Short mmCIF file of C-alpha atoms in Angstrom, two decimals:
data_model
loop_
_atom_site.label_atom_id
_atom_site.label_comp_id
_atom_site.label_asym_id
_atom_site.label_seq_id
_atom_site.Cartn_x
_atom_site.Cartn_y
_atom_site.Cartn_z
CA UNK G 1 131.42 113.57 103.62
CA UNK G 2 128.39 115.12 105.26
CA UNK G 3 129.38 118.50 103.87
CA UNK G 4 129.91 117.00 100.39
CA UNK G 5 126.45 115.44 100.43
CA UNK G 6 124.91 118.81 101.18
CA UNK G 7 126.63 120.53 98.26
CA UNK G 8 127.19 117.84 95.61
CA UNK G 9 124.18 116.54 93.72
CA UNK G 10 124.75 113.69 91.25
CA UNK G 11 122.69 113.97 88.06
CA UNK G 12 121.81 110.90 85.98
CA UNK G 13 120.67 111.34 82.39
CA UNK G 14 117.94 108.89 81.39
CA UNK G 15 116.45 108.11 78.00
CA UNK G 16 113.25 106.30 77.14
CA UNK G 17 114.78 104.66 74.06
CA UNK G 18 118.11 104.35 72.26
CA UNK G 19 119.09 107.89 71.28
CA UNK G 20 122.10 109.65 69.84
CA UNK G 21 123.11 113.05 71.17
CA UNK G 22 126.27 115.09 71.14
CA UNK G 23 128.42 115.03 74.26
CA UNK G 24 126.94 118.20 75.74
CA UNK G 25 126.98 116.86 79.31
CA UNK G 26 130.39 115.70 80.50
CA UNK G 27 130.62 113.27 83.41
CA UNK G 28 132.22 114.83 86.47
CA UNK G 29 131.74 118.41 85.27
CA UNK G 30 130.67 120.74 88.07
CA UNK G 31 127.73 122.98 87.21
CA UNK G 32 125.16 125.32 88.69
CA UNK G 33 121.40 124.77 88.67
CA UNK G 34 121.12 127.40 85.92
CA UNK G 35 123.70 125.61 83.77
CA UNK G 36 121.93 122.28 84.32
CA UNK G 37 118.63 123.82 83.19
CA UNK G 38 120.30 125.07 80.00
CA UNK G 39 121.72 121.63 79.25
CA UNK G 40 118.30 120.04 79.76
CA UNK G 41 116.95 122.32 77.05
CA UNK G 42 119.82 121.39 74.71
CA UNK G 43 119.28 117.67 75.29
CA UNK G 44 115.55 117.99 74.67
CA UNK G 45 116.18 119.85 71.42
CA UNK G 46 118.80 117.40 70.11
CA UNK G 47 117.16 114.09 70.99
CA UNK G 48 114.36 112.46 69.04
CA UNK G 49 113.11 110.60 72.13
CA UNK G 50 112.42 111.91 75.65
CA UNK G 51 115.48 112.51 77.83
CA UNK G 52 115.07 113.33 81.52
CA UNK G 53 117.49 114.08 84.32
CA UNK G 54 117.40 112.46 87.76
CA UNK G 55 119.01 114.40 90.62
CA UNK G 56 120.06 112.59 93.80
CA UNK G 57 119.50 114.77 96.89
CA UNK G 58 119.79 113.94 100.60
CA UNK G 59 116.40 113.13 102.12
CA UNK G 60 115.17 116.19 104.07
CA UNK G 61 114.68 115.76 107.82
CA UNK G 62 111.09 116.94 107.56
CA UNK G 63 108.97 115.92 104.62
CA UNK G 64 105.18 115.72 104.30
CA UNK G 65 104.72 112.19 102.99
CA UNK G 66 100.95 112.53 103.19
CA UNK G 67 101.01 114.61 100.00
CA UNK G 68 102.36 111.74 97.92
CA UNK G 69 101.47 108.24 96.80
CA UNK G 70 103.37 105.49 98.68
CA UNK G 71 104.64 102.39 96.85
CA UNK G 72 106.31 99.41 98.50
CA UNK G 73 109.72 98.05 97.54
CA UNK G 74 108.18 95.35 95.31
CA UNK G 75 106.41 97.85 93.03
CA UNK G 76 107.81 98.24 89.50
CA UNK G 77 108.76 101.87 90.08
CA UNK G 78 110.65 101.12 93.31
CA UNK G 79 112.38 98.12 91.72
CA UNK G 80 113.41 100.08 88.63
CA UNK G 81 114.78 102.88 90.82
CA UNK G 82 116.70 100.42 93.04
CA UNK G 83 118.23 98.75 89.98
CA UNK G 84 119.26 102.10 88.54
CA UNK G 85 120.85 103.16 91.84
CA UNK G 86 122.81 99.90 92.16
CA UNK G 87 124.07 100.04 88.60
CA UNK G 88 125.00 103.73 88.77
CA UNK G 89 126.82 103.32 92.09
CA UNK G 90 129.06 100.68 90.51
CA UNK G 91 130.26 103.06 87.82
CA UNK G 92 130.25 106.36 89.75
CA UNK G 93 131.90 107.04 93.09
CA UNK G 94 129.87 110.27 93.36
CA UNK G 95 126.61 108.34 93.09
CA UNK G 96 127.86 105.62 95.46
CA UNK G 97 128.67 108.20 98.14
CA UNK G 98 125.41 110.10 97.67
CA UNK G 99 123.25 106.95 97.93
CA UNK G 100 125.23 105.11 100.63
CA UNK G 101 122.63 105.77 103.34
CA UNK G 102 119.82 104.28 101.25
CA UNK G 103 117.64 107.31 101.97
CA UNK G 104 117.44 109.96 99.27
CA UNK G 105 115.10 112.34 97.53
CA UNK G 106 115.22 111.83 93.76
CA UNK G 107 114.12 114.69 91.55
CA UNK G 108 113.22 113.74 87.99
CA UNK G 109 112.87 116.66 85.60
CA UNK G 110 110.93 116.08 82.38
CA UNK G 111 111.61 118.69 79.67
CA UNK G 112 108.81 120.99 78.55
CA UNK G 113 108.97 119.48 75.05
CA UNK G 114 107.86 116.15 76.53
CA UNK G 115 105.56 117.63 79.20
CA UNK G 116 103.57 119.34 76.43
CA UNK G 117 102.52 115.88 75.27
CA UNK G 118 100.72 115.27 78.58
CA UNK G 119 98.30 118.16 78.04
CA UNK G 120 98.65 121.92 78.41
CA UNK G 121 97.08 122.31 81.85
CA UNK G 122 97.78 118.98 83.53
CA UNK G 123 100.57 120.24 85.83
CA UNK G 124 100.40 123.65 87.46
CA UNK G 125 101.72 125.02 90.73
CA UNK G 126 99.72 124.13 93.83
CA UNK G 127 99.66 127.08 96.26
CA UNK G 128 100.89 126.23 99.74
CA UNK G 129 98.82 127.06 102.80
CA UNK G 130 101.95 127.15 104.94
CA UNK G 131 103.58 130.17 103.31
CA UNK G 132 102.12 133.09 101.41
CA UNK G 133 103.27 132.91 97.81
CA UNK G 134 104.79 129.47 98.33
CA UNK G 135 104.15 126.32 96.36
CA UNK G 136 104.19 122.70 97.43
CA UNK G 137 107.62 121.16 96.91
CA UNK G 138 110.12 119.15 98.93
CA UNK G 139 113.33 120.78 97.70
CA UNK G 140 112.34 124.42 97.52
CA UNK G 141 111.45 127.02 100.10
CA UNK G 142 108.75 129.69 99.85
CA UNK G 143 110.99 131.76 97.56
CA UNK G 144 111.31 128.90 95.12
CA UNK G 145 115.03 128.38 95.72
CA UNK G 146 116.98 125.34 96.83
CA UNK G 147 117.22 125.24 100.62
CA UNK G 148 120.87 124.08 100.47
CA UNK G 149 123.32 125.54 97.95
CA UNK G 150 124.18 122.73 95.57
CA UNK G 151 126.68 121.88 92.84
CA UNK G 152 125.36 119.48 90.24
CA UNK G 153 127.62 116.75 88.89
CA UNK G 154 126.63 114.68 85.84
CA UNK G 155 127.66 111.05 86.32
CA UNK G 156 128.61 108.41 83.75
CA UNK G 157 126.36 105.78 82.31
CA UNK G 158 125.15 102.82 84.34
CA UNK G 159 127.18 99.77 83.38
CA UNK G 160 124.32 97.37 82.85
CA UNK G 161 122.55 95.42 80.17
CA UNK G 162 118.79 95.59 80.13
CA UNK G 163 115.62 96.00 78.16
CA UNK G 164 113.23 98.83 77.47
CA UNK G 165 110.22 96.56 77.47
CA UNK G 166 107.53 96.16 80.36
CA UNK G 167 106.97 98.45 83.28
CA UNK G 168 109.19 96.38 85.55
CA UNK G 169 112.11 96.07 83.13
CA UNK G 170 115.65 96.91 84.17
CA UNK G 171 117.56 99.93 82.99
CA UNK G 172 120.17 99.52 80.30
CA UNK G 173 122.90 101.51 78.60
CA UNK G 174 122.07 103.02 75.23
CA UNK G 175 124.92 103.10 72.74
CA UNK G 176 124.74 106.67 71.49
CA UNK G 177 126.85 108.50 68.94
CA UNK G 178 128.16 111.07 71.41
CA UNK G 179 127.09 110.49 75.01
CA UNK G 180 125.92 107.14 76.37
CA UNK G 181 122.59 107.47 78.16
CA UNK G 182 120.80 105.07 80.47
CA UNK G 183 117.64 103.63 78.96
CA UNK G 184 114.95 103.64 81.65
CA UNK G 185 111.58 104.00 79.93
CA UNK G 186 109.72 102.01 82.64
CA UNK G 187 111.12 104.19 85.42
CA UNK G 188 110.29 107.41 83.57
CA UNK G 189 106.80 106.19 82.69
CA UNK G 190 105.91 105.12 86.21
CA UNK G 191 107.40 108.25 87.83
CA UNK G 192 105.48 110.54 85.48
CA UNK G 193 102.27 108.53 85.88
CA UNK G 194 102.37 108.50 89.68
CA UNK G 195 103.52 112.13 89.92
CA UNK G 196 100.73 113.35 87.66
CA UNK G 197 98.20 111.20 89.51
CA UNK G 198 99.36 112.62 92.86
CA UNK G 199 99.15 116.14 91.46
CA UNK G 200 95.57 115.55 90.33
CA UNK G 201 94.64 114.11 93.72
CA UNK G 202 96.11 117.17 95.46
CA UNK G 203 93.82 119.33 93.35
CA UNK G 204 90.91 117.04 94.26
CA UNK G 205 91.62 117.46 97.97
CA UNK G 206 91.76 121.24 97.72
CA UNK G 207 88.55 121.34 95.68
CA UNK G 208 86.75 119.17 98.25
CA UNK G 209 87.84 121.51 101.05
CA UNK G 210 86.52 124.58 99.25
CA UNK G 211 83.29 122.89 98.17
CA UNK G 212 82.59 121.70 101.70
CA UNK G 213 83.09 125.22 103.03
CA UNK G 214 80.77 126.71 100.39
CA UNK G 215 78.04 124.09 100.83
CA UNK G 216 77.98 124.54 104.60
CA UNK G 217 76.65 128.03 103.92
CA UNK G 218 74.37 127.14 101.00
CA UNK G 219 72.73 123.98 102.36
CA UNK G 220 71.57 122.96 98.86
CA UNK G 221 70.86 119.25 98.68
CA UNK G 222 71.39 118.90 94.92
CA UNK G 223 74.89 120.32 95.15
CA UNK G 224 75.61 118.23 98.24
CA UNK G 225 74.59 115.10 96.33
CA UNK G 226 76.75 116.09 93.36
CA UNK G 227 79.75 116.61 95.64
CA UNK G 228 79.16 113.30 97.44
CA UNK G 229 78.80 111.36 94.18
CA UNK G 230 82.08 112.78 92.86
CA UNK G 231 84.04 112.24 96.05
CA UNK G 232 82.66 108.70 96.23
CA UNK G 233 84.60 107.92 93.02
CA UNK G 234 87.89 108.23 94.85
CA UNK G 235 87.93 104.71 96.32
CA UNK G 236 87.51 103.05 92.93
CA UNK G 237 90.22 105.27 91.42
CA UNK G 238 92.61 104.59 94.33
CA UNK G 239 92.11 100.83 93.99
CA UNK G 240 92.64 100.94 90.23
CA UNK G 241 95.77 103.06 90.71
CA UNK G 242 97.26 100.58 93.17
CA UNK G 243 96.55 97.62 90.88
CA UNK G 244 97.94 99.27 87.74
CA UNK G 245 101.10 100.41 89.50
CA UNK G 246 101.72 96.76 90.32
CA UNK G 247 101.07 95.83 86.66
CA UNK G 248 97.71 94.23 87.35
CA UNK G 249 94.59 94.22 85.23
CA UNK G 250 91.67 96.52 85.98
CA UNK G 251 88.51 94.43 86.38
CA UNK G 252 84.86 95.43 86.42
CA UNK G 253 84.63 94.52 90.11
CA UNK G 254 86.67 97.63 91.01
CA UNK G 255 83.76 99.90 90.14
CA UNK G 256 85.88 102.15 87.92
CA UNK G 257 83.32 102.10 85.09
CA UNK G 258 80.59 103.55 87.33
CA UNK G 259 83.04 106.11 88.69
CA UNK G 260 83.91 107.23 85.17
CA UNK G 261 80.18 107.58 84.37
CA UNK G 262 79.69 109.79 87.44
CA UNK G 263 82.69 111.94 86.52
CA UNK G 264 81.60 112.28 82.88
CA UNK G 265 78.12 113.34 84.03
CA UNK G 266 79.65 116.02 86.26
CA UNK G 267 81.85 117.23 83.39
CA UNK G 268 78.78 117.47 81.16
CA UNK G 269 77.08 119.65 83.79
CA UNK G 270 80.21 121.80 84.08
CA UNK G 271 80.31 122.27 80.31
CA UNK G 272 76.63 123.29 80.25
CA UNK G 273 77.20 125.78 83.06
CA UNK G 274 80.24 127.19 81.27
CA UNK G 275 78.25 127.79 78.10
CA UNK G 276 75.51 129.49 80.13
CA UNK G 277 78.07 131.75 81.82
CA UNK G 278 79.66 132.66 78.49
CA UNK G 279 76.28 133.56 77.00
CA UNK G 280 75.48 135.73 80.02
CA UNK G 281 78.76 137.61 79.69
CA UNK G 282 78.26 138.06 75.94
CA UNK G 283 74.85 139.62 76.64
CA UNK G 284 76.28 142.36 78.86
CA UNK G 285 76.71 145.80 77.23
CA UNK G 286 80.31 146.45 76.19
CA UNK G 287 82.22 148.96 78.29
CA UNK G 288 79.32 149.80 80.59
CA UNK G 289 79.06 149.25 84.37
CA UNK G 290 76.91 146.32 85.48
CA UNK G 291 74.55 146.27 88.44
CA UNK G 292 75.11 143.58 91.04
CA UNK G 293 71.53 142.43 90.69
CA UNK G 294 71.97 141.87 86.97
CA UNK G 295 75.19 139.94 87.57
CA UNK G 296 73.81 137.69 90.30
CA UNK G 297 70.91 136.60 88.07
CA UNK G 298 73.38 134.62 85.96
CA UNK G 299 76.08 134.18 88.59
CA UNK G 300 74.25 133.66 91.90
CA UNK G 301 76.47 134.30 94.89
CA UNK G 302 79.31 135.76 92.83
CA UNK G 303 79.41 138.73 95.20
CA UNK G 304 79.74 136.54 98.31
CA UNK G 305 82.31 134.17 99.83
CA UNK G 306 80.04 131.20 99.21
CA UNK G 307 77.28 131.14 96.68
CA UNK G 308 76.02 128.74 94.06
CA UNK G 309 78.35 130.08 91.36
CA UNK G 310 81.46 129.44 93.43
CA UNK G 311 80.20 125.98 94.36
CA UNK G 312 79.70 125.22 90.66
CA UNK G 313 83.29 126.34 90.00
CA UNK G 314 84.65 123.99 92.65
CA UNK G 315 82.51 121.09 91.45
CA UNK G 316 83.92 121.59 87.96
CA UNK G 317 87.46 121.64 89.38
CA UNK G 318 86.78 118.44 91.32
CA UNK G 319 85.40 116.64 88.26
CA UNK G 320 88.40 117.74 86.17
CA UNK G 321 90.89 116.55 88.81
CA UNK G 322 89.21 113.15 89.07
CA UNK G 323 89.06 112.79 85.28
CA UNK G 324 92.77 113.59 85.01
CA UNK G 325 93.52 110.71 87.40
CA UNK G 326 91.34 108.36 85.38
CA UNK G 327 93.05 109.46 82.15
CA UNK G 328 96.44 108.65 83.69
CA UNK G 329 95.23 105.17 84.62
CA UNK G 330 93.94 104.53 81.12
CA UNK G 331 97.17 105.81 79.58
CA UNK G 332 99.30 103.52 81.80
CA UNK G 333 97.10 100.55 80.98
CA UNK G 334 97.39 101.31 77.27
CA UNK G 335 101.19 101.62 77.51
CA UNK G 336 101.58 98.37 79.43
CA UNK G 337 99.64 96.49 76.76
CA UNK G 338 102.00 97.85 74.09
CA UNK G 339 105.48 97.63 75.66
CA UNK G 340 107.48 98.04 72.44
CA UNK G 341 107.20 101.84 72.62
CA UNK G 342 105.92 102.09 76.18
CA UNK G 343 106.50 105.76 76.98
CA UNK G 344 105.33 107.01 73.58
CA UNK G 345 102.08 105.02 73.94
CA UNK G 346 101.57 106.56 77.38
CA UNK G 347 102.05 110.15 76.23
CA UNK G 348 99.82 109.75 73.18
CA UNK G 349 97.00 108.19 75.20
CA UNK G 350 97.31 110.80 77.93
CA UNK G 351 97.30 113.71 75.52
CA UNK G 352 94.13 112.46 73.82
CA UNK G 353 92.34 112.33 77.16
CA UNK G 354 93.53 115.76 78.28
CA UNK G 355 92.62 117.98 75.33
CA UNK G 356 88.92 118.36 76.18
CA UNK G 357 89.74 118.95 79.86
CA UNK G 358 92.24 121.65 78.91
CA UNK G 359 89.53 123.33 76.83
CA UNK G 360 87.05 123.23 79.72
CA UNK G 361 89.61 124.66 82.15
CA UNK G 362 90.57 127.38 79.69
CA UNK G 363 86.90 128.30 79.20
CA UNK G 364 86.31 128.60 82.96
CA UNK G 365 89.48 130.65 83.33
CA UNK G 366 88.27 132.98 80.58
CA UNK G 367 84.95 133.50 82.39
CA UNK G 368 86.73 134.37 85.64
CA UNK G 369 89.03 136.85 83.90
CA UNK G 370 86.09 138.53 82.16
CA UNK G 371 84.14 138.73 85.43
CA UNK G 372 87.11 140.20 87.29
CA UNK G 373 87.38 142.99 84.70
CA UNK G 374 83.76 144.14 85.04
CA UNK G 375 82.93 147.52 86.53
CA UNK G 376 80.04 147.48 88.99
CA UNK G 377 77.35 150.16 88.76
CA UNK G 378 75.47 151.77 91.61
CA UNK G 379 72.06 150.09 91.96
CA UNK G 380 69.15 152.05 90.51
CA UNK G 381 66.71 153.32 93.11
CA UNK G 382 64.52 156.21 94.17
CA UNK G 383 66.82 157.27 97.01
CA UNK G 384 69.34 159.99 96.06
CA UNK G 385 71.81 158.65 98.61
CA UNK G 386 72.65 155.20 99.93
CA UNK G 387 73.02 153.92 103.44
CA UNK G 388 76.53 153.07 104.69
CA UNK G 389 75.65 149.36 104.66
CA UNK G 390 74.74 149.52 100.96
CA UNK G 391 77.99 151.27 100.13
CA UNK G 392 79.96 148.69 102.09
CA UNK G 393 78.17 145.85 100.29
CA UNK G 394 78.94 147.39 96.88
CA UNK G 395 82.62 147.89 97.71
CA UNK G 396 82.92 144.40 99.18
CA UNK G 397 81.22 142.84 96.17
CA UNK G 398 83.47 144.76 93.77
CA UNK G 399 86.56 143.58 95.66
CA UNK G 400 85.47 139.93 95.61
CA UNK G 401 84.54 140.00 91.93
CA UNK G 402 87.77 141.70 90.91
CA UNK G 403 89.73 139.04 92.75
CA UNK G 404 88.14 136.23 90.73
CA UNK G 405 90.95 136.60 88.22
CA UNK G 406 93.73 136.22 90.81
CA UNK G 407 95.92 133.25 90.02
CA UNK G 408 93.99 132.37 86.86
CA UNK G 409 96.20 131.22 84.01
CA UNK G 410 94.89 131.36 80.45
CA UNK G 411 96.83 129.49 77.75
CA UNK G 412 99.78 128.86 80.05
CA UNK G 413 103.14 127.96 78.53
CA UNK G 414 104.21 124.41 79.28
CA UNK G 415 107.28 124.28 81.53
CA UNK G 416 109.66 121.55 82.60
CA UNK G 417 107.96 119.19 85.04
CA UNK G 418 109.63 118.00 88.26
CA UNK G 419 108.65 114.78 90.04
CA UNK G 420 110.15 114.13 93.47
CA UNK G 421 110.52 110.61 94.86
CA UNK G 422 111.49 109.91 98.49
CA UNK G 423 113.21 106.52 98.91
CA UNK G 424 113.66 104.81 102.28
CA UNK G 425 116.28 102.24 103.31
CA UNK G 426 113.90 99.34 102.70
CA UNK G 427 113.47 100.39 99.06
CA UNK G 428 109.92 101.72 99.43
CA UNK G 429 109.15 105.07 97.85
CA UNK G 430 106.72 107.98 98.08
CA UNK G 431 106.05 109.87 94.85
CA UNK G 432 105.04 113.51 95.33
CA UNK G 433 102.75 115.58 93.09
CA UNK G 434 104.35 116.65 89.82
CA UNK G 435 105.10 120.38 89.73
CA UNK G 436 106.48 122.90 87.24
CA UNK G 437 110.26 122.77 87.57
#
């Protein structure tokens, strides 16, 4: 049985509303990860409403729970997941065996067609510090492959009656024309909301680390205050997140309104800086080398590890990450107030809030790409030759500027989104940052 659990991964197919699809996924059919990915694409194309898959993996021995958002067993997400597991185990021996220990890692994959509704840039890979070229993820190694070879097995529908309605509703079976799918809009909504929120908070943490490092060298009080004001918004956002995930109401006493004002102010500053950077780049002569001195007038510190320009970049990234978390909260709140089409309300509200942020991120990415493509000129001077230190500085500056474009994605294509959920025996869960699948 231990060997089976390592190689056999049950896959549940969940819908957010009653849908009708052809029987493209047969219960009990063995398939590879590549075949499963193909079928996800087919399901997404055929269905009018979002369809996601939920894989049931053994819980890894070592897992960094600090990256995720913990929820106790009484939370709507944990309850919905427990209900789904119980119902599925009754109708599927494969699921019953896989979940017998009570400890599993569930991997929900949301198709790109649905993920596009969240916003173009909301979920991107988070580089891992532990391995060069690696990304954060519980199921994959640094090469992006499953650690254990696995065979995926679609399981039958959950034999249960239920409703699609509020965030704590039970799952139910949808009577479809071809395949019967489990209706679990609340589970999908809450998993996506928490996964996206955790992803945004991971970006916040990384931005804070880089800003702190840059400001230690700069010692500029205005930027220190801006960083402190933004990071001070986290407590209000964390409290509001905890309350909403338990289906509570966000009150003025939480301080979320003042946090949103601080974030919006920082975004306004980032937008002004972006426009200034774009104008400076437009003013440069086309196809001609640029002196470092000319470049640093508009981009101070661009040729150094720290510098005001790089601090401004990180402050913009921090404000965007915090705003994405706030947008998720507002989208969940909006969906919970309109439970008749809960998931659709969530995606519409989230997309509206993300469009301006996507534009700001794309603008900053464009500036970095343009800077990285510049050719640096030798500084003008009376001396016919330059000292070794001046040559070293020019080469070092050129290297740093050319690397500004590393890892920058402009107009990225939306991919499937994976959300991993670790469940313990007591029913509590930890939801990890959403990542491209």
